[in-house]
């Protein structure tokens, strides 16, 4: 069966959109974790980061503009929406498709296919948890800081959302970057593919460790 040029072009644009949006979200995620990890250096360090994110250096009173954070949240939500819409086109949504995938995985023991499945599973969980995080931050950007964030995370129990979200997004992002690298030719042999998998694992472990340590570092500021 001959595939129409318009269909091939649409498919190519969808692949590019998914890859580009995924890379942007992964880079933002890791940057976000690095900024939040400033709490490991103390409350003053995180306060400085939070105020600079609000462009306090541009305001006359030094308090900054919390709405800047809200704009960032809206932008990330828009990119995430594009990523989700494109990704959903490739997921086995029907019961028949899921059964076919399960049968295929039982016959063919392929590591990258298993990673793709994990990426799909984590993506569904993220789809449920991420809107909660974005709403909490976007609706109250002025509370971002040692005390405000600590109160939200520990006193209000939001760690029950943040901890699983941290694990899911790190696994999802690392697998996503690995698959994008493969798709666009970063690994042309088995040895380079194996090295990429090791890098993926190291990146996941490193950022999860930093994320969990940062959550725990907020505890003294919650009282």
PDB file of N, CA and C in Angstrom, residues 142-176:
ATOM      1  N   UNK A 142       3.729  33.400  44.511  1.00  0.00           N
ATOM      2  CA  UNK A 142       4.351  34.186  45.585  1.00  0.00           C
ATOM      3  C   UNK A 142       4.745  33.332  46.789  1.00  0.00           C
ATOM      4  N   UNK A 143       4.224  32.089  46.870  1.00  0.00           N
ATOM      5  CA  UNK A 143       4.547  31.221  48.007  1.00  0.00           C
ATOM      6  C   UNK A 143       5.825  30.421  47.788  1.00  0.00           C
ATOM      7  N   UNK A 144       6.406  30.504  46.611  1.00  0.00           N
ATOM      8  CA  UNK A 144       7.624  29.746  46.332  1.00  0.00           C
ATOM      9  C   UNK A 144       8.775  30.313  47.161  1.00  0.00           C
ATOM     10  N   UNK A 145       9.382  29.468  47.948  1.00  0.00           N
ATOM     11  CA  UNK A 145      10.456  29.877  48.839  1.00  0.00           C
ATOM     12  C   UNK A 145      10.617  28.833  49.922  1.00  0.00           C
ATOM     13  N   UNK A 146      11.565  28.980  50.811  1.00  0.00           N
ATOM     14  CA  UNK A 146      11.813  27.965  51.839  1.00  0.00           C
ATOM     15  C   UNK A 146      10.587  27.655  52.690  1.00  0.00           C
ATOM     16  N   UNK A 147       9.966  28.691  53.245  1.00  0.00           N
ATOM     17  CA  UNK A 147       8.829  28.463  54.138  1.00  0.00           C
ATOM     18  C   UNK A 147       7.558  28.096  53.361  1.00  0.00           C
ATOM     19  N   UNK A 148       7.268  28.850  52.313  1.00  0.00           N
ATOM     20  CA  UNK A 148       6.052  28.584  51.549  1.00  0.00           C
ATOM     21  C   UNK A 148       6.050  27.206  50.909  1.00  0.00           C
ATOM     22  N   UNK A 149       7.149  26.842  50.294  1.00  0.00           N
ATOM     23  CA  UNK A 149       7.247  25.528  49.650  1.00  0.00           C
ATOM     24  C   UNK A 149       7.224  24.417  50.685  1.00  0.00           C
ATOM     25  N   UNK A 150       7.917  24.628  51.821  1.00  0.00           N
ATOM     26  CA  UNK A 150       7.940  23.614  52.877  1.00  0.00           C
ATOM     27  C   UNK A 150       6.549  23.387  53.442  1.00  0.00           C
ATOM     28  N   UNK A 151       5.807  24.477  53.627  1.00  0.00           N
ATOM     29  CA  UNK A 151       4.439  24.353  54.147  1.00  0.00           C
ATOM     30  C   UNK A 151       3.572  23.561  53.179  1.00  0.00           C
ATOM     31  N   UNK A 152       3.715  23.854  51.887  1.00  0.00           N
ATOM     32  CA  UNK A 152       2.921  23.156  50.883  1.00  0.00           C
ATOM     33  C   UNK A 152       3.299  21.676  50.825  1.00  0.00           C
ATOM     34  N   UNK A 153       4.589  21.399  50.831  1.00  0.00           N
ATOM     35  CA  UNK A 153       5.054  20.023  50.649  1.00  0.00           C
ATOM     36  C   UNK A 153       4.748  19.146  51.851  1.00  0.00           C
ATOM     37  N   UNK A 154       5.075  19.627  53.059  1.00  0.00           N
ATOM     38  CA  UNK A 154       4.989  18.765  54.237  1.00  0.00           C
ATOM     39  C   UNK A 154       3.757  19.030  55.095  1.00  0.00           C
ATOM     40  N   UNK A 155       3.437  20.283  55.373  1.00  0.00           N
ATOM     41  CA  UNK A 155       2.270  20.552  56.222  1.00  0.00           C
ATOM     42  C   UNK A 155       0.956  20.255  55.513  1.00  0.00           C
ATOM     43  N   UNK A 156       0.919  20.520  54.200  1.00  0.00           N
ATOM     44  CA  UNK A 156      -0.297  20.265  53.437  1.00  0.00           C
ATOM     45  C   UNK A 156      -0.294  18.895  52.758  1.00  0.00           C
ATOM     46  N   UNK A 157       0.784  18.146  52.917  1.00  0.00           N
ATOM     47  CA  UNK A 157       0.840  16.769  52.408  1.00  0.00           C
ATOM     48  C   UNK A 157       1.020  16.627  50.910  1.00  0.00           C
ATOM     49  N   UNK A 158       1.494  17.690  50.250  1.00  0.00           N
ATOM     50  CA  UNK A 158       1.636  17.623  48.795  1.00  0.00           C
ATOM     51  C   UNK A 158       2.818  16.739  48.384  1.00  0.00           C
ATOM     52  N   UNK A 159       3.662  16.343  49.359  1.00  0.00           N
ATOM     53  CA  UNK A 159       4.756  15.425  49.035  1.00  0.00           C
ATOM     54  C   UNK A 159       4.209  14.116  48.450  1.00  0.00           C
ATOM     55  N   UNK A 160       2.971  13.777  48.796  1.00  0.00           N
ATOM     56  CA  UNK A 160       2.362  12.548  48.261  1.00  0.00           C
ATOM     57  C   UNK A 160       2.105  12.653  46.757  1.00  0.00           C
ATOM     58  N   UNK A 161       2.091  13.874  46.248  1.00  0.00           N
ATOM     59  CA  UNK A 161       2.009  14.094  44.803  1.00  0.00           C
ATOM     60  C   UNK A 161       3.402  14.264  44.226  1.00  0.00           C
ATOM     61  N   UNK A 162       4.243  15.044  44.924  1.00  0.00           N
ATOM     62  CA  UNK A 162       5.561  15.382  44.391  1.00  0.00           C
ATOM     63  C   UNK A 162       6.499  14.183  44.299  1.00  0.00           C
ATOM     64  N   UNK A 163       6.471  13.299  45.293  1.00  0.00           N
ATOM     65  CA  UNK A 163       7.405  12.167  45.285  1.00  0.00           C
ATOM     66  C   UNK A 163       7.155  11.224  44.114  1.00  0.00           C
ATOM     67  N   UNK A 164       5.922  10.720  43.923  1.00  0.00           N
ATOM     68  CA  UNK A 164       5.688   9.865  42.754  1.00  0.00           C
ATOM     69  C   UNK A 164       5.881  10.619  41.444  1.00  0.00           C
ATOM     70  N   UNK A 165       5.539  11.909  41.426  1.00  0.00           N
ATOM     71  CA  UNK A 165       5.739  12.699  40.204  1.00  0.00           C
ATOM     72  C   UNK A 165       7.224  12.797  39.879  1.00  0.00           C
ATOM     73  N   UNK A 166       8.052  13.002  40.901  1.00  0.00           N
ATOM     74  CA  UNK A 166       9.499  13.063  40.703  1.00  0.00           C
ATOM     75  C   UNK A 166      10.016  11.773  40.078  1.00  0.00           C
ATOM     76  N   UNK A 167       9.614  10.639  40.624  1.00  0.00           N
ATOM     77  CA  UNK A 167      10.071   9.349  40.109  1.00  0.00           C
ATOM     78  C   UNK A 167       9.602   9.126  38.676  1.00  0.00           C
ATOM     79  N   UNK A 168       8.350   9.458  38.401  1.00  0.00           N
ATOM     80  CA  UNK A 168       7.789   9.234  37.080  1.00  0.00           C
ATOM     81  C   UNK A 168       8.421  10.130  36.018  1.00  0.00           C
ATOM     82  N   UNK A 169       8.573  11.417  36.325  1.00  0.00           N
ATOM     83  CA  UNK A 169       9.091  12.344  35.314  1.00  0.00           C
ATOM     84  C   UNK A 169      10.560  12.077  35.026  1.00  0.00           C
ATOM     85  N   UNK A 170      11.316  11.673  36.050  1.00  0.00           N
ATOM     86  CA  UNK A 170      12.733  11.388  35.817  1.00  0.00           C
ATOM     87  C   UNK A 170      12.900  10.165  34.924  1.00  0.00           C
ATOM     88  N   UNK A 171      12.149   9.115  35.208  1.00  0.00           N
ATOM     89  CA  UNK A 171      12.223   7.916  34.374  1.00  0.00           C
ATOM     90  C   UNK A 171      11.745   8.224  32.970  1.00  0.00           C
ATOM     91  N   UNK A 172      10.642   8.947  32.867  1.00  0.00           N
ATOM     92  CA  UNK A 172      10.067   9.290  31.567  1.00  0.00           C
ATOM     93  C   UNK A 172      11.019  10.152  30.747  1.00  0.00           C
ATOM     94  N   UNK A 173      11.612  11.155  31.393  1.00  0.00           N
ATOM     95  CA  UNK A 173      12.504  12.073  30.681  1.00  0.00           C
ATOM     96  C   UNK A 173      13.772  11.370  30.216  1.00  0.00           C
ATOM     97  N   UNK A 174      14.361  10.562  31.080  1.00  0.00           N
ATOM     98  CA  UNK A 174      15.603   9.875  30.718  1.00  0.00           C
ATOM     99  C   UNK A 174      15.379   8.911  29.557  1.00  0.00           C
ATOM    100  N   UNK A 175      14.282   8.155  29.617  1.00  0.00           N
ATOM    101  CA  UNK A 175      13.962   7.238  28.518  1.00  0.00           C
ATOM    102  C   UNK A 175      13.679   8.035  27.252  1.00  0.00           C
ATOM    103  N   UNK A 176      12.969   9.143  27.403  1.00  0.00           N
ATOM    104  CA  UNK A 176      12.627   9.961  26.241  1.00  0.00           C
ATOM    105  C   UNK A 176      13.852  10.517  25.532  1.00  0.00           C
TER     106      UNK A 176
END
